[in-house]
Structures are given as C-alpha cells and as structure tokens.
Amino acid sequence: MTDPALIAKTLRDGGVALLPTDTVYGLAVHPEHDAAVDRLFALKARPRTRNLPIMVGSVDQISLLGALVTPQAAKLLAAFAPGPLTVALGLGDRAPFWLDGRVEIGVRIPAEQLMLDVLALTGPLLVTSANAHGNDTPETVPEILEQLAGEPDIVVDDGKRPVVPSTLVNCNLPEPRIEREGVLSAQQIEEALL
C-alpha cells in the first residue's frame, strides 16, 4: 500500500497509518479526529498527557499552525528541512483548534517522499515513533506490529529502517537547546546556528 491518495483518505477519515519516515517508522493520524488520536495513544500504550509531534510538508505549513518561528529555528529549518530535525516552537494566538491548550509544539518536515506526498494531501499530521511506550523503536514492520496493542488501518512496509530518531532542538527558549541528539549531531546543529 503506497498510494498517497488512499493513505491520505484513510487519515482524513479518522484512520491510523503505520508509515516509513526518513528516520524510524511512524504512526500517523489526522489531528482533527480525536478518536484517531485516542486510538494512537492506545496502540502505543502511551499516556494521553504527552503531546505528539507534528509533521508538515513544508515550512509554509508551519506558519498555518500559528507557530512562532524564531530566527534560530529559521536557520535550522533552512539547513536541515526536509530532514531528520524536529524543532520545538512556541505557539501564538492563531493556532488551529486542535492545538488548544498547548503552548509549544514539536514540528518536523520529513525527507521521505511518500510522507511528503501524503502531507501535501492532508496538511499537518500527528506522527510519533511506531513503538510501544517506553520500548525501543523496532527496525521492521513485523516487530512493530508485535509490540503494538492492536493494528493500524494502513501499514506501509518499506523494509528495515534505522532506529535513530530525529534530532530535537528546543527553539522556544532564549537560546536553542538540543533536547535529543539523533541523526543530526550536536556539532551539525551548532554549526548551522553560527
């Protein structure tokens, strides 16, 4: 199943998709479907209190979220997006309803063509690593399905994937801080911020 239109329709209709990203496999849902978000948390056995990262197809989609893109975040996005970078950004007062109550979001633009094609059709998606909460992310779809508490509506098996996550940089601070070193090294981040 690699038809972006069918994947997008499933997500817009409230389904959950297991998809390859440019880092690990991810579980994706459309943010406007509360039941799908609840199901994603249930599949991962993850506490509902934890926020989910947002994937977008372009830098332009970030502004539609009402995110406050700092000059430092803009430098990082210019250097590494699309790619294995997640930036934490503050939210302004023009955020969509499904971000009510949040003051910060993690945003990523993946360098995976299938994901970009789907995002072009759906707009922003909530996407998190495809693993049970607290467990390492498996490299293969069969291992993922063994770990999850149920099965997603659509599964795209793209073979073995690396298990190194995106690098997370908090840009909602006076100075950016690396919260999680992943594919991108601290040195790469620091050099991009010069």
Rosetta silent file (secondary structure, phi, psi, omega in degrees, C-alpha in Angstrom):
SEQUENCE: MTDPALIAKTLRDGGVALLPTDTVYGLAVHPEHDAAVDRLFALKARPRTRNLPIMVGSVDQISLLGALVTPQAAKLLAAFAPGPLTVALGLGDRAPFWLDGRVEIGVRIPAEQLMLDVLALTGPLLVTSANAHGNDTPETVPEILEQLAGEPDIVVDDGKRPVVPSTLVNCNLPEPRIEREGVLSAQQIEEALL
SCORE:     score description
SCORE:     0.000 S_00000001
   1 L     0.000   97.190  177.936    0.000    0.000    0.000 S_00000001
   2 L  -129.499   25.573  178.679    1.919    3.022   -1.221 S_00000001
   3 L   -85.973  107.791 -177.654   -0.856    5.105   -2.809 S_00000001
   4 H   -55.584  -36.468 -178.627   -0.621    8.560   -1.178 S_00000001
   5 H   -65.077  -41.509  179.722   -4.247    9.371   -2.078 S_00000001
   6 H   -69.988  -40.261  177.066   -5.582    6.244   -0.341 S_00000001
   7 H   -62.313  -45.692 -179.936   -3.367    6.794    2.703 S_00000001
   8 H   -61.709  -42.377  179.206   -4.490   10.440    2.884 S_00000001
   9 H   -62.350  -43.688  178.641   -8.169    9.449    2.588 S_00000001
  10 H   -59.537  -43.764  179.645   -7.783    6.899    5.386 S_00000001
  11 H   -67.572  -43.432  178.830   -6.174    9.531    7.613 S_00000001
  12 H   -64.563  -27.767  178.768   -8.773   12.206    6.762 S_00000001
  13 L   -84.890    1.804  176.552  -11.489    9.643    7.569 S_00000001
  14 L    99.036   17.476  178.944  -10.025    9.077   11.051 S_00000001
  15 L   -87.138  171.554  176.158   -7.741    6.105   10.465 S_00000001
  16 L  -114.572  134.233 -179.590   -4.291    5.330   11.850 S_00000001
  17 E  -121.196  140.406  172.108   -1.392    4.670    9.454 S_00000001
  18 E  -102.822  113.753 -171.404    1.969    2.999   10.022 S_00000001
  19 E  -131.862  149.799  173.198    4.349    4.723    7.608 S_00000001
  20 E   -75.235  143.366  170.266    8.079    4.929    6.913 S_00000001
  21 L  -118.864 -174.124  178.468    9.759    8.256    7.595 S_00000001
  22 L   -79.186   -3.022  173.633   13.320    9.286    6.872 S_00000001
  23 L  -119.058 -103.374 -179.118   14.235    8.092   10.370 S_00000001
  24 L   -94.368  169.831  170.879   12.090    5.477   12.145 S_00000001
  25 E   -66.240  147.908 -179.433    8.662    4.112   11.234 S_00000001
  26 E  -128.104  152.299  170.405    5.885    6.377   12.459 S_00000001
  27 E   -99.631  126.699 -174.793    2.239    6.105   13.486 S_00000001
  28 E  -121.113  143.128  172.803    0.241    8.914   11.890 S_00000001
  29 E  -141.603  157.402  173.980   -3.227   10.366   12.493 S_00000001
  30 L   -80.773  131.477 -172.757   -5.083   13.444   11.314 S_00000001
  31 L   -67.247  -16.415 -177.932   -5.181   15.915   14.230 S_00000001
  32 L   -85.005    1.084 -179.854   -8.845   16.820   13.739 S_00000001
  33 L  -111.862   95.569 -179.201  -10.005   13.300   14.687 S_00000001
  34 H   -56.887  -39.332 -178.852   -9.974   12.917   18.475 S_00000001
  35 H   -63.895  -37.679  178.117  -10.960    9.248   18.242 S_00000001
  36 H   -67.219  -40.329  177.884   -7.963    8.554   15.979 S_00000001
  37 H   -62.916  -44.565  177.289   -5.652   10.378   18.391 S_00000001
  38 H   -59.256  -42.143 -179.174   -7.065    8.319   21.280 S_00000001
  39 H   -65.334  -38.938  177.731   -6.544    5.140   19.259 S_00000001
  40 H   -60.829  -46.106  177.581   -2.939    6.084   18.508 S_00000001
  41 H   -60.241  -39.917  179.655   -2.258    6.549   22.227 S_00000001
  42 H   -65.919  -42.529  178.927   -3.924    3.182   22.898 S_00000001
  43 H   -58.971  -38.320 -179.279   -1.844    1.418   20.216 S_00000001
  44 H   -86.925  -11.346 -172.192    1.323    2.741   21.837 S_00000001
  45 L    54.234   44.292 -177.234    0.030    2.331   25.419 S_00000001
  46 L  -105.479  139.456  178.916    1.269    5.911   25.870 S_00000001
  47 L   -59.340  136.618 -177.387   -0.161    8.315   28.462 S_00000001
  48 L   -67.066  -14.381 -178.166   -2.621   10.763   26.862 S_00000001
  49 L   -74.785  -16.118 -178.999   -0.937   13.615   28.726 S_00000001
  50 L   -83.228  133.979  177.480    2.094   13.516   26.399 S_00000001
  51 L   -76.326  150.683  178.608    1.946   15.767   23.323 S_00000001
  52 L  -101.395  142.452  175.925    2.508   14.295   19.882 S_00000001
  53 L   -66.877  156.657 -179.299    4.940   15.746   17.332 S_00000001
  54 E  -114.690  130.434  173.122    3.528   17.320   14.177 S_00000001
  55 E  -103.458  137.852  176.660    4.775   16.538   10.670 S_00000001
  56 L  -128.711  162.427 -177.487    4.253   19.063    7.918 S_00000001
  57 L   -90.984  -12.076 -177.876    5.098   19.021    4.230 S_00000001
  58 L  -161.889  164.889  176.393    6.750   22.430    4.036 S_00000001
  59 H   -61.940  -34.697  178.774    7.937   25.420    6.030 S_00000001
  60 H   -58.352  -36.570  179.779    4.801   27.245    4.819 S_00000001
  61 H   -67.262  -24.324  178.773    2.619   24.723    6.676 S_00000001
  62 H   -63.904  -41.491 -179.253    4.402   25.613    9.933 S_00000001
  63 H   -65.326  -29.363  177.780    3.021   29.148    9.803 S_00000001
  64 H   -66.376  -18.992  179.012   -0.506   27.745    9.398 S_00000001
  65 L   -82.923   -7.932 -176.554   -0.065   26.163   12.838 S_00000001
  66 L    78.608   16.901 -178.721    0.420   29.553   14.466 S_00000001
  67 E   -74.244  146.447  178.584    3.956   28.562   15.462 S_00000001
  68 E   -95.325   99.525 -177.399    6.438   31.263   16.392 S_00000001
  69 L   -85.888  107.719  179.900    9.457   30.581   14.182 S_00000001
  70 L   -73.476  163.701  175.807   12.448   32.250   15.829 S_00000001
  71 H   -57.262  -37.422  179.095   15.478   33.363   13.781 S_00000001
  72 H   -66.400  -42.557  178.131   17.405   30.373   15.203 S_00000001
  73 H   -62.978  -40.086  178.808   14.628   27.955   14.204 S_00000001
  74 H   -61.226  -40.185  177.318   14.569   29.500   10.719 S_00000001
  75 H   -61.883  -46.033 -178.901   18.332   28.871   10.386 S_00000001
  76 H   -64.714  -43.084  179.412   17.929   25.227   11.424 S_00000001
  77 H   -64.033  -39.793  178.374   14.975   24.673    9.102 S_00000001
  78 H   -63.746  -35.649 -177.501   16.885   26.254    6.202 S_00000001
  79 H   -79.976  -35.971 -167.256   19.846   23.961    6.876 S_00000001
  80 H  -125.416   -0.845 -178.597   18.089   20.659    7.610 S_00000001
  81 L  -108.154  135.680   -3.039   14.479   20.659    6.381 S_00000001
  82 L   -70.827  147.708 -179.949   13.272   18.479    4.953 S_00000001
  83 L   164.567 -171.446 -171.302   15.261   16.089    7.075 S_00000001
  84 L   -82.263   49.965 -179.913   15.779   14.459   10.479 S_00000001
  85 E  -123.310  130.053  170.012   15.215   17.608   12.554 S_00000001
  86 E  -114.155  129.561  177.483   12.358   18.304   14.976 S_00000001
  87 E  -113.534  133.949  173.456   12.100   21.850   16.309 S_00000001
  88 E   -89.650  126.513 -176.849   10.124   22.816   19.388 S_00000001
  89 E  -128.150  149.153  173.300    8.395   26.138   18.775 S_00000001
  90 E   -74.282  159.686  178.959    6.146   28.369   20.822 S_00000001
  91 E  -109.107  137.823  173.469    2.554   28.917   19.731 S_00000001
  92 L   -87.444 -164.295 -176.788    0.945   32.254   19.022 S_00000001
  93 L   -92.680    9.139 -179.578   -2.745   33.034   19.302 S_00000001
  94 L  -110.971   28.048 -178.962   -3.601   31.917   15.751 S_00000001
  95 L   -76.362  150.626  176.554   -3.208   28.173   16.282 S_00000001
  96 L   -65.561  161.025 -174.580   -5.873   25.760   14.965 S_00000001
  97 H   -56.548  -33.116 -175.932   -8.471   24.441   17.428 S_00000001
  98 H   -73.428   -3.352  174.038   -6.780   21.063   17.795 S_00000001
  99 H  -104.624    8.767  178.625   -3.799   22.777   19.421 S_00000001
 100 L   -52.662  135.124  177.361   -5.928   24.418   22.143 S_00000001
 101 L    89.767  -13.072  179.327   -4.184   24.318   25.499 S_00000001
 102 L   -94.016  142.392  177.202   -0.703   23.812   24.064 S_00000001
 103 L  -110.196   -8.169 -176.150    1.960   26.487   24.392 S_00000001
 104 E  -149.359  145.542  175.772    4.651   24.609   22.461 S_00000001
 105 E  -134.415  152.170  171.044    4.766   22.156   19.565 S_00000001
 106 E  -101.541  125.850 -175.405    7.381   19.890   18.037 S_00000001
 107 E  -125.435  142.292 -179.889    7.410   20.191   14.230 S_00000001
 108 E  -143.771  143.247  173.263    9.235   18.188   11.589 S_00000001
 109 L  -113.958  107.451 -174.946    9.412   18.130    7.781 S_00000001
 110 L   -76.112  152.404  174.933   10.452   14.602    6.745 S_00000001
 111 L  -101.391   51.894  179.959   12.737   13.832    3.799 S_00000001
 112 L  -127.296  115.987 -171.249   10.635   10.805    2.805 S_00000001
 113 H   -59.212  -41.707  179.517    8.795   11.233   -0.496 S_00000001
 114 H   -60.024  -45.246  178.748    5.774    9.109    0.443 S_00000001
 115 H   -61.624  -43.102  179.691    5.277   11.128    3.649 S_00000001
 116 H   -63.113  -39.119  177.804    5.646   14.406    1.741 S_00000001
 117 H   -64.481  -41.773  178.384    3.086   13.233   -0.840 S_00000001
 118 H   -65.780  -46.484 -179.220    0.639   12.292    1.931 S_00000001
 119 H   -61.943  -31.978  177.107    1.225   15.570    3.799 S_00000001
 120 H   -64.242  -28.172 -178.885    0.549   17.532    0.599 S_00000001
 121 H   -91.870  -26.824 -174.014   -2.918   15.929    0.565 S_00000001
 122 H  -104.842  -25.237 -166.343   -3.721   16.014    4.296 S_00000001
 123 L    80.922 -166.868 -175.576   -1.945   19.019    5.720 S_00000001
 124 L   -55.393  142.573  176.527   -0.277   18.623    9.132 S_00000001
 125 E  -127.350  151.282  169.627   -0.384   15.194   10.784 S_00000001
 126 E   -86.370  123.213 -177.141    0.397   13.981   14.277 S_00000001
 127 E  -136.614  128.883  178.717    3.194   11.431   13.859 S_00000001
 128 E  -133.473  160.881 -178.199    5.066    9.585   16.573 S_00000001
 129 E   -58.063  143.494 -176.197    7.519    6.697   16.571 S_00000001
 130 L   -88.438   81.708  178.230    5.915    3.310   15.945 S_00000001
 131 L  -155.534  161.702  173.023    6.670    1.529   19.185 S_00000001
 132 L   -72.508  141.507 -177.576    5.047    0.705   22.486 S_00000001
 133 L   -52.405  130.236  177.790    5.608    3.495   25.015 S_00000001
 134 L    88.265   -8.860  179.524    8.907    3.031   26.846 S_00000001
 135 L  -100.654  159.124  172.792   10.254    0.481   24.352 S_00000001
 136 L   -67.121  153.342  178.142   12.906    0.921   21.698 S_00000001
 137 L   -81.128  123.736  179.178   11.574    1.503   18.196 S_00000001
 138 L   -67.740  161.185 -179.750   11.852   -1.690   16.126 S_00000001
 139 L   -86.707  -22.644 -173.546   13.544   -1.734   12.724 S_00000001
 140 L  -125.365  156.656  179.809   10.877   -3.751   10.888 S_00000001
 141 H   -62.229  -45.533  178.528    7.103   -3.686   10.491 S_00000001
 142 H   -56.761  -39.283  177.702    6.565   -7.248   11.819 S_00000001
 143 H   -66.198  -37.888  178.684    8.466   -6.308   15.006 S_00000001
 144 H   -63.970  -48.639 -177.326    6.401   -3.120   15.328 S_00000001
 145 H   -62.825  -30.887  176.048    3.087   -4.947   14.923 S_00000001
 146 H   -65.209  -35.050 -175.977    4.195   -7.431   17.587 S_00000001
 147 H   -80.990  -33.889 -173.940    4.772   -4.549   20.019 S_00000001
 148 L   -73.300  154.473  179.070    1.625   -2.508   19.382 S_00000001
 149 L   -92.450   58.352 -177.967   -1.655   -3.078   21.227 S_00000001
 150 L   135.084 -177.432 -176.315   -3.636   -3.544   18.008 S_00000001
 151 L  -121.612  137.739  175.400   -3.197   -2.935   14.303 S_00000001
 152 L   -66.089  164.274  179.910   -3.222    0.322   12.318 S_00000001
 153 L   -73.732  -33.591  178.147   -5.701    0.749    9.443 S_00000001
 154 E  -131.802  135.482  178.841   -2.946    1.085    6.846 S_00000001
 155 E  -126.917  125.555  174.779    0.538   -0.392    7.017 S_00000001
 156 L  -112.480  112.315 -179.541    3.328    0.510    4.595 S_00000001
 157 L   -96.654  111.591 -179.723    6.254   -1.895    4.897 S_00000001
 158 L  -111.379   28.551  178.866    9.391   -0.344    3.415 S_00000001
 159 L    78.841 -166.649 -177.639   11.788   -2.919    4.811 S_00000001
 160 L   -68.789  133.200  179.219   14.280   -2.438    7.600 S_00000001
 161 L  -117.038  153.738  174.787   14.599    1.147    8.845 S_00000001
 162 L   -65.923  158.129 -179.936   17.266    2.744   11.022 S_00000001
 163 L  -110.494   21.085  176.959   16.313    3.222   14.656 S_00000001
 164 L   -92.309  123.856 -177.069   17.986    6.587   15.138 S_00000001
 165 L   -77.652  175.542  173.070   15.366    9.293   15.760 S_00000001
 166 L   -68.332  157.736  174.253   15.327   12.859   14.530 S_00000001
 167 E   -83.451  131.338 -178.367   17.340   15.403   16.478 S_00000001
 168 E  -105.930  121.420  178.680   15.085   17.551   18.682 S_00000001
 169 E  -119.643  123.149  178.108   16.067   21.180   19.230 S_00000001
 170 E   -83.573  109.685  178.721   14.026   23.381   21.552 S_00000001
 171 L  -102.967   12.549  177.693   13.831   26.805   19.884 S_00000001
 172 L   -99.638   35.048  179.918   11.216   28.074   22.346 S_00000001
 173 L  -132.224  164.041  177.029   13.971   29.252   24.693 S_00000001
 174 L   -55.948  -37.884  175.028   16.219   32.336   24.722 S_00000001
 175 L  -126.942  134.236 -179.960   18.970   30.094   23.277 S_00000001
 176 L   -57.565  144.325  179.406   18.218   26.859   21.359 S_00000001
 177 E  -133.096  133.855  176.196   18.901   23.662   23.301 S_00000001
 178 E   -76.082  117.699  179.671   19.312   20.132   21.965 S_00000001
 179 E   -91.677  -28.982  178.695   16.756   18.009   23.822 S_00000001
 180 E  -150.162  120.488  175.466   17.548   14.784   21.955 S_00000001
 181 L   -84.878  128.563 -179.423   20.542   14.086   19.765 S_00000001
 182 L  -130.146 -127.865 -178.529   19.565   11.858   16.875 S_00000001
 183 L   -58.043  -43.401  178.444   20.614   11.630   13.242 S_00000001
 184 L   -85.372  132.762 -178.179   21.983   15.181   13.322 S_00000001
 185 L   -81.047  162.500  175.893   24.906   15.677   15.697 S_00000001
 186 H   -58.656  -38.109  179.675   25.266   18.487   18.221 S_00000001
 187 H   -63.263  -42.438  178.463   28.165   19.793   16.120 S_00000001
 188 H   -61.783  -41.389  179.576   25.980   19.978   12.985 S_00000001
 189 H   -64.624  -48.274 -178.558   23.306   21.886   14.921 S_00000001
 190 H   -60.792  -41.323  179.511   25.829   24.285   16.460 S_00000001
 191 H   -64.877  -37.739 -179.832   27.460   24.979   13.072 S_00000001
 192 H   -68.270  -24.910 -178.257   24.074   25.730   11.470 S_00000001
 193 L   -86.048   -7.021 -179.731   23.324   28.262   14.210 S_00000001
 194 L   -66.870    0.000    0.000   26.518   30.294   13.602 S_00000001
